[in-house]
XYZ file of C-alpha atoms in Angstrom:
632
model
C 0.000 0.000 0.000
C 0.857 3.669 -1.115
C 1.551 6.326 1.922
C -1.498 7.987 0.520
C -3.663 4.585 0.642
C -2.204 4.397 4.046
C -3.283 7.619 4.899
C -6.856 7.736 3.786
C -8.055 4.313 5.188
C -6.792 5.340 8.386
C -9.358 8.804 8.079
C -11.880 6.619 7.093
C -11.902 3.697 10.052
C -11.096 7.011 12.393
C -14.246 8.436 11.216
C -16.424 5.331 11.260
C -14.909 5.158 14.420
C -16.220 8.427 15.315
C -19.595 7.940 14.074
C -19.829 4.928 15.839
C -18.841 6.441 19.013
C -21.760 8.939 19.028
C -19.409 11.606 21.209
C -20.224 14.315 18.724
C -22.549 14.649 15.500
C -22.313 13.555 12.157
C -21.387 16.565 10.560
C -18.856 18.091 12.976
C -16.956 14.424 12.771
C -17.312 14.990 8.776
C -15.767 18.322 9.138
C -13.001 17.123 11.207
C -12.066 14.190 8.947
C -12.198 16.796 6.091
C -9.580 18.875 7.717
C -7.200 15.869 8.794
C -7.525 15.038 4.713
C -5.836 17.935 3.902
C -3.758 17.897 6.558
C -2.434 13.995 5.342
C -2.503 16.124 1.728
C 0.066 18.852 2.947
C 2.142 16.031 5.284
C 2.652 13.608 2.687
C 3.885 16.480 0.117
C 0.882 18.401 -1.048
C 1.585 18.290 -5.224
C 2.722 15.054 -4.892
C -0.292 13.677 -3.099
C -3.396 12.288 -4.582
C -5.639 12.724 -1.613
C -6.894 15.858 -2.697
C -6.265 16.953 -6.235
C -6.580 21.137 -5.857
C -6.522 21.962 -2.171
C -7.699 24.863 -2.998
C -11.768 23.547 -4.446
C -11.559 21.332 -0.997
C -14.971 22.788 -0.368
C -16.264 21.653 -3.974
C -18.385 19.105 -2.594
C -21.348 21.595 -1.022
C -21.821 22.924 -4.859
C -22.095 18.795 -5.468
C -25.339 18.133 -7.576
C -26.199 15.413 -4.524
C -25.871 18.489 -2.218
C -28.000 20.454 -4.320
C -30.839 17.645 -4.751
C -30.890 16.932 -1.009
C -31.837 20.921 0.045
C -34.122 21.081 -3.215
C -35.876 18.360 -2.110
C -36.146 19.260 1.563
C -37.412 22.878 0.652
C -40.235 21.416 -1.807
C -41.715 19.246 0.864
C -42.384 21.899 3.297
C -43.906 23.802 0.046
C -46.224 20.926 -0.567
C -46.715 20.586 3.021
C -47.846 24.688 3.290
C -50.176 23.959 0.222
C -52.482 21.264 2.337
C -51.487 18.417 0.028
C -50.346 16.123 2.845
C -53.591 17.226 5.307
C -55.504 15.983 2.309
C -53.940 12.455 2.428
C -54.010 12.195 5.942
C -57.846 12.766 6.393
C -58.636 10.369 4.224
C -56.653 7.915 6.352
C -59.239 8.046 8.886
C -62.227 5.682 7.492
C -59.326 2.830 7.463
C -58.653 3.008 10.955
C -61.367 0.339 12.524
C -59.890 -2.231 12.339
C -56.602 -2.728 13.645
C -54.351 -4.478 10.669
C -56.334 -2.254 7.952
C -55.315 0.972 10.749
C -51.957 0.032 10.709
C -51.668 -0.866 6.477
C -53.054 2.509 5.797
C -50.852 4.709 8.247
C -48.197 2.769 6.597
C -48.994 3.246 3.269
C -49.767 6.494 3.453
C -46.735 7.389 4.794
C -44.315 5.075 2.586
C -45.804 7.235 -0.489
C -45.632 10.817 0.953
C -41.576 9.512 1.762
C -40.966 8.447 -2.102
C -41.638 12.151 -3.061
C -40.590 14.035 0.175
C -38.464 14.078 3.041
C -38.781 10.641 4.999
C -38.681 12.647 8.402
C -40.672 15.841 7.104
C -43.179 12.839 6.405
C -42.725 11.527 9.617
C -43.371 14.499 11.452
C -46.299 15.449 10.213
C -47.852 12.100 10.175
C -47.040 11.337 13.843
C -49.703 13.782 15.880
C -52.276 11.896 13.189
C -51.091 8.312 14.067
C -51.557 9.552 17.476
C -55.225 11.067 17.328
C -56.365 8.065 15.731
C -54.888 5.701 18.133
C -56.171 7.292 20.857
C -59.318 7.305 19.338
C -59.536 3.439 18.553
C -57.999 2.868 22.226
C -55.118 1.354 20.726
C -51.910 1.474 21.946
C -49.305 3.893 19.662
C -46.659 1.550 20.103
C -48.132 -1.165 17.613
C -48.478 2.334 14.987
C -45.291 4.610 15.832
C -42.766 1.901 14.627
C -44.508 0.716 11.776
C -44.910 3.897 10.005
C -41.170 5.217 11.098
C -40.174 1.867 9.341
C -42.506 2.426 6.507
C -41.673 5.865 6.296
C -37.712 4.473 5.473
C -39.036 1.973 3.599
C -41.059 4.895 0.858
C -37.728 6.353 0.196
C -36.367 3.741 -1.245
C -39.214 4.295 -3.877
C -37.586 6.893 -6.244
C -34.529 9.126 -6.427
C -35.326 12.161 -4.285
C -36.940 9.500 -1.675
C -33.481 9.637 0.424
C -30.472 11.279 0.756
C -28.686 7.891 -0.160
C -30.992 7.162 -3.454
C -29.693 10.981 -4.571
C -26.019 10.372 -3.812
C -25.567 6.841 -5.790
C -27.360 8.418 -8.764
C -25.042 10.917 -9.279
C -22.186 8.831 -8.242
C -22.602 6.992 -11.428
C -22.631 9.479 -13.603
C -19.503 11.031 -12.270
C -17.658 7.459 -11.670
C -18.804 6.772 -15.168
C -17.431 10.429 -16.816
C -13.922 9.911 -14.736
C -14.186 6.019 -16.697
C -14.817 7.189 -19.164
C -12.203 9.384 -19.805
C -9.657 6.949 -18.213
C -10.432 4.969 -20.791
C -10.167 7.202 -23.991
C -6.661 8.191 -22.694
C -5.164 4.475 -21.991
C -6.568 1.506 -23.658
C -4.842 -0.817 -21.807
C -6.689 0.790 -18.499
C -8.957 -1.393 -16.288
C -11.309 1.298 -17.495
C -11.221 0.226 -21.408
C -11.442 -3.557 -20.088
C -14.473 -2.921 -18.136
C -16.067 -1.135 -21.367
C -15.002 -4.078 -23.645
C -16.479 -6.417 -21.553
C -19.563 -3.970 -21.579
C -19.547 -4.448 -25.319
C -19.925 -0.408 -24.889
C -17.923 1.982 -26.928
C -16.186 4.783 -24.601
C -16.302 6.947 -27.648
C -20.025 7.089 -28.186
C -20.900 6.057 -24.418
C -23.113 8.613 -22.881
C -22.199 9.154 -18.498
C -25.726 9.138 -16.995
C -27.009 9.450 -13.630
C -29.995 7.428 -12.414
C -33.157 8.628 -13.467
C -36.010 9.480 -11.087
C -38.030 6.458 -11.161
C -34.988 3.947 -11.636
C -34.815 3.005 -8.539
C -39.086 2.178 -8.244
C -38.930 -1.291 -9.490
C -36.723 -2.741 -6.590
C -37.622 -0.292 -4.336
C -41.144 -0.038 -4.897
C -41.250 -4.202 -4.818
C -39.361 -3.736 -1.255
C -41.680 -1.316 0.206
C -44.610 -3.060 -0.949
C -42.819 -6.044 1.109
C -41.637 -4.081 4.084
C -45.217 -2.446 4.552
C -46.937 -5.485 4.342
C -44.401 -7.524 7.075
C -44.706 -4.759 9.211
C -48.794 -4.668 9.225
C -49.379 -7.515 9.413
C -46.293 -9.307 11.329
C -44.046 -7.040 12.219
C -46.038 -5.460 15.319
C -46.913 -8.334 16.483
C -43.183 -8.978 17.622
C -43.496 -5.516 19.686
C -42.729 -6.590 23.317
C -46.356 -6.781 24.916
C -44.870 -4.398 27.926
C -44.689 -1.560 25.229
C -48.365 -2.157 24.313
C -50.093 0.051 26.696
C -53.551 1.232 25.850
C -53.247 4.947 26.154
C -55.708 6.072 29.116
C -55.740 9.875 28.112
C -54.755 11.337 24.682
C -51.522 13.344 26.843
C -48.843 11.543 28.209
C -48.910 14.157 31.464
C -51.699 15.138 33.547
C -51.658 18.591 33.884
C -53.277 18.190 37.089
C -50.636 16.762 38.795
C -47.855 19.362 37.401
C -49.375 22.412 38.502
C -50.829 23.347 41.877
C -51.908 26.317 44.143
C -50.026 27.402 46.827
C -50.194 30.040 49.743
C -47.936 31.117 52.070
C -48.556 31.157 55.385
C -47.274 32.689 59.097
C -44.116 31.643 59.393
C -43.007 30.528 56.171
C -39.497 30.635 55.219
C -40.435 31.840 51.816
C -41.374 35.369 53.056
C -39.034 38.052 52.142
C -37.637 35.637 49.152
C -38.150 35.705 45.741
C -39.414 33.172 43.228
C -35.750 32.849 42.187
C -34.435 32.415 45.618
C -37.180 30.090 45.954
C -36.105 27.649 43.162
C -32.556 27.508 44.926
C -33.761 26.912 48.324
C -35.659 24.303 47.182
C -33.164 22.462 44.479
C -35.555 23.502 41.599
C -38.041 21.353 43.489
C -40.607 24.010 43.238
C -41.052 26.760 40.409
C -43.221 29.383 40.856
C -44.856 30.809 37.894
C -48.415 32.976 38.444
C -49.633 35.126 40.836
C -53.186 35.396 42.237
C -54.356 38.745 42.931
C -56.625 39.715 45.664
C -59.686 39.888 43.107
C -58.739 36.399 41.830
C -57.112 36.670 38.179
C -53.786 34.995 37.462
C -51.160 37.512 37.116
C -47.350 37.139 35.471
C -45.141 36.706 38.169
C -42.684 39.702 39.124
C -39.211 38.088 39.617
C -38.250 40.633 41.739
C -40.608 40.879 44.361
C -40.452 40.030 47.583
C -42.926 37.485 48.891
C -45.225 37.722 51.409
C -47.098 36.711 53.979
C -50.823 35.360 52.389
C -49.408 35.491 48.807
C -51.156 33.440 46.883
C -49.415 31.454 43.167
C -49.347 28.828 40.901
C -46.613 26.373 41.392
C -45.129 23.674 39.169
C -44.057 20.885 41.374
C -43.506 17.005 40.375
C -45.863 15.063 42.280
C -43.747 12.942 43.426
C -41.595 15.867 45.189
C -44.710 17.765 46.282
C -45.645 16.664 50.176
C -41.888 16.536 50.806
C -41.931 20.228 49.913
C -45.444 21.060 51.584
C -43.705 19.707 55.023
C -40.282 20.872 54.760
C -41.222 24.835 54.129
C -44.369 24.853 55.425
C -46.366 25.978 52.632
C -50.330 25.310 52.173
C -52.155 24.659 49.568
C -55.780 26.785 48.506
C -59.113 26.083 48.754
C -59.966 26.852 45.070
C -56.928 25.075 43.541
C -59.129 23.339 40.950
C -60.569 26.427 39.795
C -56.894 28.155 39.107
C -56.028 25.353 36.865
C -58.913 25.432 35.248
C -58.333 29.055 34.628
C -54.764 28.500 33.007
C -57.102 26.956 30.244
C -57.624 30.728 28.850
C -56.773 31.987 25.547
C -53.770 33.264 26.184
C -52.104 30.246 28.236
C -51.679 26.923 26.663
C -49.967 23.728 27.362
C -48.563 21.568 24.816
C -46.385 18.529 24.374
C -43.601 18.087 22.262
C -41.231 15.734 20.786
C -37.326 16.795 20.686
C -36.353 16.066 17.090
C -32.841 15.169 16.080
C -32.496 18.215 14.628
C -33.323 20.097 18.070
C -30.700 22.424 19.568
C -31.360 20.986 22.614
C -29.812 17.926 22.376
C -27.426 17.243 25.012
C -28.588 20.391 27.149
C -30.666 20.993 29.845
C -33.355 23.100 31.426
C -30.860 26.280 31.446
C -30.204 26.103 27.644
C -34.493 26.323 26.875
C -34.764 29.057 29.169
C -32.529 31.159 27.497
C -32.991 30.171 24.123
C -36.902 30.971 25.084
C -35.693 34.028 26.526
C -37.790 32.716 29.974
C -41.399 32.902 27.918
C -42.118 29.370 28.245
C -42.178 26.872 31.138
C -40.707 23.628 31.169
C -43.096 21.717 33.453
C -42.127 17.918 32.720
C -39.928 15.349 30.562
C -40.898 12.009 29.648
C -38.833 9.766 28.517
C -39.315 6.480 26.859
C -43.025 7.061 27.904
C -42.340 7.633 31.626
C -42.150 10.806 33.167
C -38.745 11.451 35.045
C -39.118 11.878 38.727
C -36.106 13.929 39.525
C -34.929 17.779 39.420
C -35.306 18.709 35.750
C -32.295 21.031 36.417
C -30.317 18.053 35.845
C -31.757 16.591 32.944
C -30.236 16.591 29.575
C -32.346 16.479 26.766
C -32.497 13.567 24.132
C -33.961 12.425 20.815
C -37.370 11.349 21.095
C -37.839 12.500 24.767
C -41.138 14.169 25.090
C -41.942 17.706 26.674
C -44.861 19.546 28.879
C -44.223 23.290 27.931
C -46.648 25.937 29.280
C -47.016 29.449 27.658
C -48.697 31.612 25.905
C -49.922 30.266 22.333
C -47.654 33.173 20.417
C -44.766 32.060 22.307
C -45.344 28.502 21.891
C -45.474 28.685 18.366
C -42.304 30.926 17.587
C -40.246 28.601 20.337
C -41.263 25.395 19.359
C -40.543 26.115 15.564
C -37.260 27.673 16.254
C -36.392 24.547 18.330
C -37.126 22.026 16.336
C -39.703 20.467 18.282
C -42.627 18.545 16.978
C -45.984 19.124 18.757
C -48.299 16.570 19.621
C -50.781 18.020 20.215
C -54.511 16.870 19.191
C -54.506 19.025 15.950
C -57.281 19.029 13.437
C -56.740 18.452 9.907
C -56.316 21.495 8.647
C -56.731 21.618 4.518
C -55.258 24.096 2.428
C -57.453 26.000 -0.223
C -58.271 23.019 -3.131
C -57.132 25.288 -5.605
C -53.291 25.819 -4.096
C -53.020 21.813 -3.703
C -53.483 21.541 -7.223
C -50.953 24.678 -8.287
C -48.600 22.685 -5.802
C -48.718 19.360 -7.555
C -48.479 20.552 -10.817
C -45.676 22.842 -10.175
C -44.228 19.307 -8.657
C -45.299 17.054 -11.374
C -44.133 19.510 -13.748
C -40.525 19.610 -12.029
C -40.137 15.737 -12.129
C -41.554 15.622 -16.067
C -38.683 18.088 -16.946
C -36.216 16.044 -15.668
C -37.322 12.518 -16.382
C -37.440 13.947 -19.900
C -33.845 15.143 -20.288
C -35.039 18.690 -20.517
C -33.642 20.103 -17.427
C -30.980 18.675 -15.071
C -32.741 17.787 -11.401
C -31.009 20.253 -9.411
C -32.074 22.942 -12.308
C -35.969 21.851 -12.428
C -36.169 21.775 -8.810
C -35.161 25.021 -8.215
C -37.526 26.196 -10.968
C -40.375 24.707 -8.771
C -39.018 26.031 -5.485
C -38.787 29.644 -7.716
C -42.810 29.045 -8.472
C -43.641 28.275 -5.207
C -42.498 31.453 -3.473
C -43.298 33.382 -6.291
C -46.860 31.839 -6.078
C -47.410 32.723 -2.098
C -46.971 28.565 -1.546
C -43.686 28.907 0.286
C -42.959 32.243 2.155
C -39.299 33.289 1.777
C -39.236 33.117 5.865
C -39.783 29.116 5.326
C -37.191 28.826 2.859
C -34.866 27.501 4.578
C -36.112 26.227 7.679
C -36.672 22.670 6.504
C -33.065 22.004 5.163
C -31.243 19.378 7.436
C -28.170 21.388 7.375
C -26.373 19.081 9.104
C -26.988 16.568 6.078
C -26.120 19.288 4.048
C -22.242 19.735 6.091
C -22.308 16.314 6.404
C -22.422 15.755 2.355
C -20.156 18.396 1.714
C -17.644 17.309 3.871
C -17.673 13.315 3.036
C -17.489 13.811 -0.477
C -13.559 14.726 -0.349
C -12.851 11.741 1.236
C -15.234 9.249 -1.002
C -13.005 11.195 -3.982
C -9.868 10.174 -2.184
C -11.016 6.714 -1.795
C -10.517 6.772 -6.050
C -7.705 9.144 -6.490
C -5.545 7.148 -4.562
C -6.283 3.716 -5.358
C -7.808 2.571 -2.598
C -11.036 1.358 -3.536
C -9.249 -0.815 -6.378
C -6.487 -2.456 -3.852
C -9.787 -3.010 -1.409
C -11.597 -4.347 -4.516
C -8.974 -6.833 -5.372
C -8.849 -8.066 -2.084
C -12.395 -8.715 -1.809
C -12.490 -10.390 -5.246
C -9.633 -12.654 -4.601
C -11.097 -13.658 -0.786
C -14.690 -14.256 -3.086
C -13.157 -15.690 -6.063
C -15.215 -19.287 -5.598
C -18.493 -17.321 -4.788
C -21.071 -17.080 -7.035
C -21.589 -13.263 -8.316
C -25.352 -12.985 -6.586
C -23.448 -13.839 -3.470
C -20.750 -11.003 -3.372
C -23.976 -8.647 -4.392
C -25.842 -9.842 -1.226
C -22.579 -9.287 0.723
C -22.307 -5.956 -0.142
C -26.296 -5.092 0.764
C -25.576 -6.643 4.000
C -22.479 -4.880 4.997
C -23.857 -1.886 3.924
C -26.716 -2.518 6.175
C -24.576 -3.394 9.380
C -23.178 -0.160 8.535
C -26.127 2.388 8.374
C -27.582 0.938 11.513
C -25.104 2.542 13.748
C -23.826 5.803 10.987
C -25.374 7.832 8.900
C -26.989 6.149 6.027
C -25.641 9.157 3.352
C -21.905 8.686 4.901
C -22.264 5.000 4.280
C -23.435 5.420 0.659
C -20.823 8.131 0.461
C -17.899 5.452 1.294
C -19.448 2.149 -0.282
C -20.490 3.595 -3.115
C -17.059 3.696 -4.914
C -15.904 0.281 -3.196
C -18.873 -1.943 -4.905
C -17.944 -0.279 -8.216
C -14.360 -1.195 -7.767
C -15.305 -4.488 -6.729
C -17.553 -4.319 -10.261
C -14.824 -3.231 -12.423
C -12.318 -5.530 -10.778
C -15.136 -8.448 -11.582
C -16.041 -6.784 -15.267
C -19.419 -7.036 -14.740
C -22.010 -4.441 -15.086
C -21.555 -1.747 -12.078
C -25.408 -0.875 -11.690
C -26.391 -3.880 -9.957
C -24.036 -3.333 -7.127
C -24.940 0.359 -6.870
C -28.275 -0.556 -6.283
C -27.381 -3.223 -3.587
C -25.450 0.120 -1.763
C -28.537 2.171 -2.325
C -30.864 -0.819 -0.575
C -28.242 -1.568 1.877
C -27.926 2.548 3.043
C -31.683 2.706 3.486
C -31.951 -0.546 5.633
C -31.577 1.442 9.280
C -34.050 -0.491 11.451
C -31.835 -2.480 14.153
C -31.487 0.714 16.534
C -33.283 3.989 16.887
C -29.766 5.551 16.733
C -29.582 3.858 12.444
C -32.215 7.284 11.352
C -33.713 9.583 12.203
C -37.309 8.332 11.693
C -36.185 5.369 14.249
C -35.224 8.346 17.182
C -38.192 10.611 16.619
C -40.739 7.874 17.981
C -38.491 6.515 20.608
C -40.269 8.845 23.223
C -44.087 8.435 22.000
C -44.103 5.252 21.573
C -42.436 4.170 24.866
C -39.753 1.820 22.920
C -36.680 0.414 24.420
C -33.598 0.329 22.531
C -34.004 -3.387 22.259
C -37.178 -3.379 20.518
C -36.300 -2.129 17.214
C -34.121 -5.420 16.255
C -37.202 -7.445 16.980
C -38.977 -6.364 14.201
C -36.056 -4.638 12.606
C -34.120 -7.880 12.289
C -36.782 -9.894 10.216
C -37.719 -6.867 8.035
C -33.814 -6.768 7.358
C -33.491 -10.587 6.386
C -36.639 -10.541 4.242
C -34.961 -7.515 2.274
C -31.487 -9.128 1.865
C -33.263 -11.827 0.770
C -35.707 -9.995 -1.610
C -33.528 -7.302 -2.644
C -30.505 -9.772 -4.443
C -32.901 -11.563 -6.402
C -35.236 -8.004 -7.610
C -31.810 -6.163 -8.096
C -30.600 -9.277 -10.433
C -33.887 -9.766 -12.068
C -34.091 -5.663 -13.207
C -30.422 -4.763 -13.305
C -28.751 -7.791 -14.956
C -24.854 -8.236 -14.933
């Protein structure tokens, strides 16, 4: 091996490594293994290196046509999402919902279609506080709906090219891996490039690069989801632990009832002469005041700096497992007309509302000190619940994490502007609302229109989706405040930054000396076999990274491995791009798997019980469909 082979397969077990380890996120480790690329470049002599080619374009990858795709894509699904098209589809889910397998088929269904065409998550999110209406409404436990739809909702992207991140990224991998062939082999005809196009029977001459087209990927992927949705309907659930079945017993995880409470303050209290912030460190955050009563009865704001006293009357947040400790240790009482104050919270300017942190959420990894200021103190954190249990201890201590849900109290305005700047995802029990008939139709032909440019050749992707995003804000469809609130910008960093290194992996001749080395340990295997071995490797992988950084690095190994073989590279792009979407052993795998974590109550050992079937059945499926449609 070369110093620069050396080099870049130690960057890229280091930042498997990394992603494995979970320390930090995905797209600060791809940012770090970017710069310790060029720093390898400059170490091992700079010119004379083929880790990077032009230091200087070592940010090329964010103007990548993948890059591009992915934001295009994100943007147009909270367009169609603004229009009402998804509201549509979702209220007509609700005569299925009866019966429990036809309730869990159309959820699924639903859901695996709205992810060929949009954002898997986007689809997720807005799906979930339906799932959970109707469940509640059926008295059926989420449990047995949240994991089937996150599944099915991975499952839909597989469907067609803009269904995932990975789909995007091997289709215009081939066309670039077949322009840098293709030149390799005009310029040497003794190159392994030239072999591979004899044994094509293709002229490099007249051969035309080419990425995948929309809709290439439907006929294994569509046969998969199709198989997937069905196994997880009408199997699949079934193999949900029956602990995690609960039968929900009120549509809100928390009772409100037993968060907030009426205090006064009698003789001798040790709270006179305090304040509510001296309060919440004499009692360890126990107790959090957060309303006043007034003489005359209303419910005031609370006045940080004032000085309690004697008779004072407020409106306390303490756990109920915490609260007679507290009534006994400072002697405080609680009132007579309790019931009524909560009751009164209930007004139109004071709301409560749960929500779901996201992966996407600022607050993960912080605590209760972060959302105050990032709130700027206008909304209350009154409980977390995690893994469907509330947590019984001082929430000053907790640190947030995917899927763990929230009781926030505020006003509705400052619910609204916090929640959506936090990337939270309220569950609350929404109505459908529809958009206007006549802007779902302007949005789906503006879509429709998009996809029929590029299917037809007309337009590149990148080019006749950002026509359509154009139209939409244009058209009133997608304010320019929304524009880019949707983007996954950490996908997008995270793209950027792995694409240097999957270009390494070629320059250098790594993915060639890894492909021979495969090929000669396979050499008495069947071809289907090698093909199956790379699906299931790539699986492994995306269940504990993420699934674009695995497409990102196997990508240009299984067309080595191709080339090396001389048979037709396609099918074994297509077993990377059904191996990268295959993420349901953990809820760590995507981020469809994290955001029903909390909801649904799961543990982190329930996912491979349905996960790990669903994953066999796929392997098994997928080698056969990808053989059968993209022949060797």
């Amino acid at each position: 091996m070369s110093a620069d082979q050396v080099a870049i397969s130690l960057i890229i077990i280091l930042t498997f490594g990394l992603f494995i380890w979970g320390r930090w996120r995905y797209d600060v480790i791809a940012i770090v293994a970017l710069f310790v690329l060029v720093m390898a470049d400059s170490i091992l002599g700079g010119k004379s290196s083929d880790l990077i080619a032009d230091p200087g374009r070592i940010f090329i990858g964010f103007g990548h046509p993948a890059v591009i795709t992915v934001a295009a894509v994100l943007i147009i699904s909270r367009a169609l999402r603004n229009s009402g098209v998804v509201d549509l589809i979702a209220r007509q889910v609700n005569p299925f919902t009866k019966k429990q397998a036809m309730h869990i088929t159309s959820l699924s269904g639903v859901i695996a279609i709205l992810s060929a065409f949009m954002n898997n998550v986007g689809a997720l999110a807005l799906m979930l506080p339906v799932t959970l209406k109707t469940a509640w409404a059926q008295k059926r436990s989420p449990s047995i709906l949240l994991m089937p739809i996150a599944f099915a909702s991975i499952l839909g992207g597989m469907i067609t090219m803009i269904g995932t991140p990975p789909n995007i990224i091997i289709a215009t991998f081939r066309q670039t891996h077949q322009m840098e062939m293709q030149a390799q082999a005009l310029a040497d005809s003794s190159s392994q490039a030239a072999a591979y196009f004899r044994r094509q029977n293709i002229s490099p001459e007249t051969f035309e690069p080419a990425p995948f087209g929309l809709f290439d990927f439907s006929p294994v992927g569509g046969a998969i989801a199709i198989m997937g949705v069905l196994f997880v309907a009408l199997v699949g659930w079934r193999l949900i632990p029956k602990d995690t079945q609960k039968i929900p017993v009120s549509q809100s995880l928390f009772s409100i009832d037993e968060y907030v409470t009426e205090i006064r303050i009698p003789e001798g209290c040790i709270f006179i002469g305090k304040t509510s912030d001296n309060i919440e460190r004499l009692t360890g955050d126990k107790l959090n005041l957060f309303r006043r009563i007034n003489e005359d009865g209303p419910v005031k704001p609370l006045d940080p700096d004032r000085e309690i006293e004697e008779g004072d009357q407020f409106l306390a947040k303490a756990d109920p497992a915490d609260l007679k400790d507290i009534m006994d240790e400072y002697g405080i009482r609680l009132t007579e007309e309790m019931r009524y104050r909560i009751d009164s919270l209930k007004d139109d300017d004071t709301a409560f509302m749960e929500v779901v942190v996201t992966p996407e959420s600022p607050l993960v990894g912080r605590g209760r000190t972060y959302f105050r200021r990032r709130s700027s103190n206008r909304l209350i954190l009154m409980a977390v619940a995690r893994q469907d249990k509330p947590i019984h201890k001082r929430l000053g201590k907790v640190q947030f994490h995917v899927g763990d849900v929230l009781l926030v109290q505020g006003n509705e305005e400052d619910l609204s502007n916090n929640i959506h700047s936090l990337e939270l995802l309220p569950l609350e029990n929404r109505e459908i609302e529809l958009g206007v008939f006549s802007r779902i139709t302007y949005a789906l032909l503006i879509f429709v229109g998009a996809i029929l440019l590029s299917m037809w050749g007309i337009l590149p992707t990148t080019v006749s989706f950002t026509g359509a995003i154009l139209v939409y804000i244009f058209s009133g469809i997608l304010p320019v405040r929304d524009l880019y609130k949707s983007i996954d910008w950490p996908v997008i960093v995270l793209l950027g930054a792995m694409i240097p290194l999957s270009n390494a992996l070629q320059t250098t001749g790594a993915t060639a000396l890894i492909a021979d080395r495969v090929v000669s340990m396979t050499q008495s295997l069947p071809t289907w076999s090698i093909l199956a071995l790379i699906m299931v490797i790539t699986m492994c992988l995306s269940d504990v990274i993420n699934n674009a950084a695995t497409a990102l690095i196997m990508a240009p190994i299984s067309v080595g491995i191709a080339v090396t073989m001389g048979v037709n590279m396609d099918p074994f792009l297509m077993a990377v791009a059904v191996g990268a979407s295959c993420a349901f052993l953990t809820p760590i795998g995507h981020q469809c798997n994290a955001l029903i974590l909390g909801p649904g109550g799961y543990r982190f050992s329930d996912y491979w019980r349905m996960g790990l079937p669903l994953e066999i059945i796929i392997a098994a499926a997928g080698t056969p469909l990808i053989l059968h449609f993209w022949p060797l």
